[in-house]
mmCIF file of C-alpha atoms in Angstrom:
data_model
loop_
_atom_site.group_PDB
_atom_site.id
_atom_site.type_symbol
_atom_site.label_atom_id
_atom_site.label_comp_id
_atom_site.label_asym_id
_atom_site.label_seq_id
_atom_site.Cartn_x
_atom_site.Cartn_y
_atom_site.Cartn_z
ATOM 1 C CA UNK A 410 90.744 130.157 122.951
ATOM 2 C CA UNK A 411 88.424 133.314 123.404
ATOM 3 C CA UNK A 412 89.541 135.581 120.510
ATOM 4 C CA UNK A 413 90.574 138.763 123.542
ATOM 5 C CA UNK A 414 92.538 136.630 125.205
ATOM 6 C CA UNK A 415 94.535 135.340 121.986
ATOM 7 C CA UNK A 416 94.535 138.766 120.601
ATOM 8 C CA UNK A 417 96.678 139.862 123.920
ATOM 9 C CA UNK A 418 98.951 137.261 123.595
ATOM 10 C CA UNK A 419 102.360 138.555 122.632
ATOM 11 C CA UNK A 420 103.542 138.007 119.227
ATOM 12 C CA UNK A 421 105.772 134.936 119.517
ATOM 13 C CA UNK A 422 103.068 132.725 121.782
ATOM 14 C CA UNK A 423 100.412 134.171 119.121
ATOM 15 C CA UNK A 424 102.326 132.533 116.236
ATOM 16 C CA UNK A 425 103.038 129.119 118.446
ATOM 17 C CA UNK A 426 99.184 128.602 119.523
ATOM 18 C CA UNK A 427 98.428 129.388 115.386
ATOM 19 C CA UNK A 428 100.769 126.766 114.414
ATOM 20 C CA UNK A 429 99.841 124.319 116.720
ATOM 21 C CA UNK A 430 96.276 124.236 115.301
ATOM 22 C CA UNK A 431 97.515 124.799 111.572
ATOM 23 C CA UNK A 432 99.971 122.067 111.614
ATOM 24 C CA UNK A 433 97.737 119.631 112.945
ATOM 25 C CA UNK A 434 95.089 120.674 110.700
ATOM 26 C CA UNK A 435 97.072 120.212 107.478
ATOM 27 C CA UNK A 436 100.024 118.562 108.560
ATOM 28 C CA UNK A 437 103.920 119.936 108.032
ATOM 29 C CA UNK A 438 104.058 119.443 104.415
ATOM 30 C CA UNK A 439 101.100 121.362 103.369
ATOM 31 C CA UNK A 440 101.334 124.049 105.736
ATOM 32 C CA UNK A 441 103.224 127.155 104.549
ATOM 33 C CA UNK A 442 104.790 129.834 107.276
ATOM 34 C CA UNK A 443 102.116 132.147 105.123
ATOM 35 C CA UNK A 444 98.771 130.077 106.333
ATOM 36 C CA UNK A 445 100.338 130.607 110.064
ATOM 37 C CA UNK A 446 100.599 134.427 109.807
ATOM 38 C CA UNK A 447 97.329 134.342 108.049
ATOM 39 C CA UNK A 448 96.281 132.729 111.124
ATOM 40 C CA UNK A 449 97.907 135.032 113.933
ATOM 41 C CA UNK A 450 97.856 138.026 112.168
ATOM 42 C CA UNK A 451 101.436 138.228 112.232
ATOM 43 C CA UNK A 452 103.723 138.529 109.276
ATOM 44 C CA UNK A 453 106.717 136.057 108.207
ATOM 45 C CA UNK A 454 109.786 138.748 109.536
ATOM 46 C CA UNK A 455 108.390 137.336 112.725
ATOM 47 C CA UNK A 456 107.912 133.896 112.699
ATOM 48 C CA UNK A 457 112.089 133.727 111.480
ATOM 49 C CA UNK A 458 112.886 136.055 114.023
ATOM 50 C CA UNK A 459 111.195 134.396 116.952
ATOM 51 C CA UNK A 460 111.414 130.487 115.250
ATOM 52 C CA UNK A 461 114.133 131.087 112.530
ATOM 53 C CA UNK A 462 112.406 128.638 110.218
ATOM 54 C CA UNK A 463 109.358 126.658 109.360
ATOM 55 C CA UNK A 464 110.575 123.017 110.677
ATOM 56 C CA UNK A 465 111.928 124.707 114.518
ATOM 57 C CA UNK A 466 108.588 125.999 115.088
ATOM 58 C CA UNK A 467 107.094 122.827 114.515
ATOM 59 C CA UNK A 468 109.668 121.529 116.520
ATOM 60 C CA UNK A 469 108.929 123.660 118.941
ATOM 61 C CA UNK A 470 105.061 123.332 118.439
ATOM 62 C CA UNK A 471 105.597 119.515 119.486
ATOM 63 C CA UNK A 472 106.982 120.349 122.524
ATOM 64 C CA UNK A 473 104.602 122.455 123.647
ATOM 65 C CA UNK A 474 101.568 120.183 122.841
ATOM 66 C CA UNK A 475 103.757 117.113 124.523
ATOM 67 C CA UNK A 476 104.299 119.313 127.704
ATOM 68 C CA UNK A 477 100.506 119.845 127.487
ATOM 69 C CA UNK A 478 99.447 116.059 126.891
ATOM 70 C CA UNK A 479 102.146 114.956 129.752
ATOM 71 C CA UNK A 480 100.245 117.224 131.764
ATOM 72 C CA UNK A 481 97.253 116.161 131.422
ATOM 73 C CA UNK A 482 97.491 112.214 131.472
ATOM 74 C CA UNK A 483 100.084 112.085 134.299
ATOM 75 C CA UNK A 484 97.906 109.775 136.493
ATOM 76 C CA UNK A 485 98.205 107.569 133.602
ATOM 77 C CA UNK A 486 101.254 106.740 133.727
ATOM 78 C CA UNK A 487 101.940 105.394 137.520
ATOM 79 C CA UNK A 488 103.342 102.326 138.432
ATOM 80 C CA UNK A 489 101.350 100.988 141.123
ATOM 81 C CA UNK A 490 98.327 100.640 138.536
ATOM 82 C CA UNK A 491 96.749 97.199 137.440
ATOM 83 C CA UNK A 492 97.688 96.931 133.849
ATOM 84 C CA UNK A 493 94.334 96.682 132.570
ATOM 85 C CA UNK A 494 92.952 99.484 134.338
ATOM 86 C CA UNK A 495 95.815 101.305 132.922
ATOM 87 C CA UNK A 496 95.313 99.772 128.893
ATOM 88 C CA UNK A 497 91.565 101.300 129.582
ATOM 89 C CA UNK A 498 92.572 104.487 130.605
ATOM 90 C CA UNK A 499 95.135 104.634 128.143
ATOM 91 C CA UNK A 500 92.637 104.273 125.297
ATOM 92 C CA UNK A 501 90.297 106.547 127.253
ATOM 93 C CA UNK A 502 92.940 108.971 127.699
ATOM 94 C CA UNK A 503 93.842 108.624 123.433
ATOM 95 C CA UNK A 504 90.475 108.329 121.908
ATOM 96 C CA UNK A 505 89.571 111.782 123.927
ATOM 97 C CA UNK A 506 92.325 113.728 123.107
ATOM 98 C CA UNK A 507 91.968 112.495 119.222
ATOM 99 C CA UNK A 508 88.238 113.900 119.845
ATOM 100 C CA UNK A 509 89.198 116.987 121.444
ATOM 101 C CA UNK A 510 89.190 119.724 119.115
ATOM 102 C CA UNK A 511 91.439 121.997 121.438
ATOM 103 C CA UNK A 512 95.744 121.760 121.816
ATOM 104 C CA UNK A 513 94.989 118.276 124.151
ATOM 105 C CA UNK A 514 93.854 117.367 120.221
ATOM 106 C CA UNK A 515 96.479 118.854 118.486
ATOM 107 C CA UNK A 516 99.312 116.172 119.314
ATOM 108 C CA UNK A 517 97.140 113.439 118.106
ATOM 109 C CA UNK A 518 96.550 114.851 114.666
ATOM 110 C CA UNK A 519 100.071 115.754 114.762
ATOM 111 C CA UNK A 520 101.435 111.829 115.514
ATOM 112 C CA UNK A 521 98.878 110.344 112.843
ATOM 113 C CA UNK A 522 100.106 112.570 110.215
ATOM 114 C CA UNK A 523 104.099 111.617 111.242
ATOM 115 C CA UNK A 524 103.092 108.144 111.076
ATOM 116 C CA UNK A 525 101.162 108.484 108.096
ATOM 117 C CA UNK A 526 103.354 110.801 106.314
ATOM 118 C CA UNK A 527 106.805 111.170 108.307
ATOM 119 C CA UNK A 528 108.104 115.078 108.107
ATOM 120 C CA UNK A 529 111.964 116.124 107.835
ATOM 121 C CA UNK A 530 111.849 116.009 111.229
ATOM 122 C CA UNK A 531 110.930 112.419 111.943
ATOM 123 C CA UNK A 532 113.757 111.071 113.544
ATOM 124 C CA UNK A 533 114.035 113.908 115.939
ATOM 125 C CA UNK A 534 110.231 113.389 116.781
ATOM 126 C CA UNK A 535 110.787 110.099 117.518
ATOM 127 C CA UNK A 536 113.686 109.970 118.955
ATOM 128 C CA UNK A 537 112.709 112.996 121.614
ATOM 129 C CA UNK A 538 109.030 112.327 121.737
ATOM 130 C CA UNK A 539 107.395 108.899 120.356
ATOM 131 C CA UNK A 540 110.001 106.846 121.679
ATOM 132 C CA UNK A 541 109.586 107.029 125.284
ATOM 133 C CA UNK A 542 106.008 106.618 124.726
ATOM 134 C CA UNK A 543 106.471 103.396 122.533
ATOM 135 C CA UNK A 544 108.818 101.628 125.568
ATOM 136 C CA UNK A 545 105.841 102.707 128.192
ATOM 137 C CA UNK A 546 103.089 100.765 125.472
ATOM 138 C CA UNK A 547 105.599 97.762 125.482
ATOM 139 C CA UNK A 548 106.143 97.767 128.899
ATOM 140 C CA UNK A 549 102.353 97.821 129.756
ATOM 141 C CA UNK A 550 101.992 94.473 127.697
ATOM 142 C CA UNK A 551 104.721 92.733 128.675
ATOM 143 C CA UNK A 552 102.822 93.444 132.074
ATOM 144 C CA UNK A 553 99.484 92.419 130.765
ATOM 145 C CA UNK A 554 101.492 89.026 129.356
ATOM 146 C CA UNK A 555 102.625 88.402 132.609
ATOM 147 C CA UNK A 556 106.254 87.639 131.262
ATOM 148 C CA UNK A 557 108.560 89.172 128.869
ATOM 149 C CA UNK A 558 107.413 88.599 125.116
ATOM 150 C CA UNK A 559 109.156 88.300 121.662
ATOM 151 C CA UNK A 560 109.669 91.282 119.624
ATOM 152 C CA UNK A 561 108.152 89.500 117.436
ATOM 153 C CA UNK A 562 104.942 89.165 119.650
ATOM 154 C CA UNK A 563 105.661 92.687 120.892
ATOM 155 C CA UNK A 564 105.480 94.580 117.373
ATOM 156 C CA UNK A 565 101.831 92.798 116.896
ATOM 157 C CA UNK A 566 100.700 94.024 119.954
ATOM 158 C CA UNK A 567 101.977 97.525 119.548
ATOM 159 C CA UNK A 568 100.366 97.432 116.037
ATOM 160 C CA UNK A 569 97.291 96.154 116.966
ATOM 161 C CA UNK A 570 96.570 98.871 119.667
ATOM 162 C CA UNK A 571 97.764 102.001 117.473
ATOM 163 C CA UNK A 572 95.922 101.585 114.195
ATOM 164 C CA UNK A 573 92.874 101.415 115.651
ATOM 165 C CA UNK A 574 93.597 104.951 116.956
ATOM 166 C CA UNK A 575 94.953 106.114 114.402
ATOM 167 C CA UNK A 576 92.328 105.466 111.904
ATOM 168 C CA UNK A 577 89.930 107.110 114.574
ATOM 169 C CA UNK A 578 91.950 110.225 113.314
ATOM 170 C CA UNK A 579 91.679 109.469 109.723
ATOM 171 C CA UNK A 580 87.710 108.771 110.577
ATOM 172 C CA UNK A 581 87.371 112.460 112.352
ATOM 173 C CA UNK A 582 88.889 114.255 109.590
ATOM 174 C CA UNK A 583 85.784 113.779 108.079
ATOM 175 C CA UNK A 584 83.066 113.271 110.460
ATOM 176 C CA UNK A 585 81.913 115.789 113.241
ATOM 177 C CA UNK A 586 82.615 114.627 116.537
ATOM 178 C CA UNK A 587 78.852 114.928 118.075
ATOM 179 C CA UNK A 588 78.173 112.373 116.026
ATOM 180 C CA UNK A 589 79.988 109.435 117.760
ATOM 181 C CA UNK A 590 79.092 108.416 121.397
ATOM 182 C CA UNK A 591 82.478 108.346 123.024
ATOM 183 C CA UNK A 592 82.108 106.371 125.740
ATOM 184 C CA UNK A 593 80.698 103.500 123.572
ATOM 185 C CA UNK A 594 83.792 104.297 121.678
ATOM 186 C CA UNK A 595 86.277 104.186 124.357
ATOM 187 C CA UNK A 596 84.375 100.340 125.500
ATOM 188 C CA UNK A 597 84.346 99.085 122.100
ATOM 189 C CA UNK A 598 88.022 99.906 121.269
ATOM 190 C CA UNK A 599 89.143 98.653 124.900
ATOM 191 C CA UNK A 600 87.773 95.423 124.466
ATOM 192 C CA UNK A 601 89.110 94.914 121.565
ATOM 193 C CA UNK A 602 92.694 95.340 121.999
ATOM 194 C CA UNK A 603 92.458 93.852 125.287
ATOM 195 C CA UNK A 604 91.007 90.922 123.311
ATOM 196 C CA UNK A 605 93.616 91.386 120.386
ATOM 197 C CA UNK A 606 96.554 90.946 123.229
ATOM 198 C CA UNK A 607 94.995 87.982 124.904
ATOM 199 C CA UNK A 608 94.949 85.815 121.891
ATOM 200 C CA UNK A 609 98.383 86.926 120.956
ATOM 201 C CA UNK A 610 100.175 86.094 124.344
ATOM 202 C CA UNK A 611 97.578 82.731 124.211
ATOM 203 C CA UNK A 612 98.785 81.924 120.534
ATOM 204 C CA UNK A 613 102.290 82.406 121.096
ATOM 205 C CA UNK A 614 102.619 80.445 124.557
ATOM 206 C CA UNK A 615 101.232 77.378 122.602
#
């Protein structure tokens, strides 16, 4: 964000859009309501009297970077889509906003480190957030399947097309993104779940 326009935000949006990029830089545990002021230029009196305390403004910090995510992939998630086309643009969709280095990036970092590391507020997450997103992912392979799998089958499958992504994150923490051609990327990592999925409905039919 240009640094006018953030400077004439008003104090409580200036503390969410610091947080946003804090948290996901550092995750919750390591991030102190101090490195957020630091970052906003605002002091801690505020962030309790706007947020009350550390874990409802990253409750609230998730909400605003879902709101912003839901916004910006809502094509993806149609009906009337062929389920592959959708897996592709779902990875597309992922793999991009894990690159982006901007709030669409924010809710990436933010999932990898709950996964990775799950916050006092894990079961809320999940439960408000990841879950609904977790039933679309099954959904789309059941559709890919053709017929209803196993859980058994299911949790694979859901496995299988996650960690890649989530290492991706792991992988960027430490690499600059000019450095990787995303669109190889995106046809690379598509293939191989699509592959992944194939052999597990194949294997499991047998």
């Amino acid at each position: 964000m240009d640094t006018y326009v953030y400077a004439r935000q008003n104090t409580k949006t200036r503390i969410l859009i610091a947080a946003s990029r804090v948290f996901s830089e550092k995750g919750y545990e390591n991030t102190t309501v101090q490195d957020i002021c630091t970052a906003c230029d605002a002091n801690i009196a505020a962030v309790n009297y706007h947020y009350k305390s550390k874990e409802n403004l990253y409750q609230t910090v998730w909400t605003h970077l879902y709101r912003i995510n839901e916004e910006a992939n809502k094509e993806l998630f149609r009906d009337d889509l062929n389920p592959e086309l959708q897996l592709r643009q779902f990875v597309s969709n992922r793999i991009k906003s894990t690159m982006d280095e901007g709030e669409l990036g924010y809710l990436s970092k933010l999932i990898s480190y709950e996964l990775n590391s799950p916050s006092s507020s894990y079961e809320y997450l999940f439960e408000t957030y990841i879950e609904e997103r977790c039933n679309w992912i099954l959904n789309l392979i059941n559709r890919l399947s053709g017929k209803t799998l196993p859980e058994s089958s299911l949790a694979h499958i859901f496995f299988f097309i996650n960690s890649p992504i989530i290492r991706l994150n792991d992988h960027l923490a430490n690499k600059a993104t000019n450095d990787i051609d995303e669109d190889e990327m995106i046809e690379n990592m598509y293939n191989y779940i699509l592959g992944g999925i194939k052999h597990i409905c194949s294997t499991r039919t047998k």
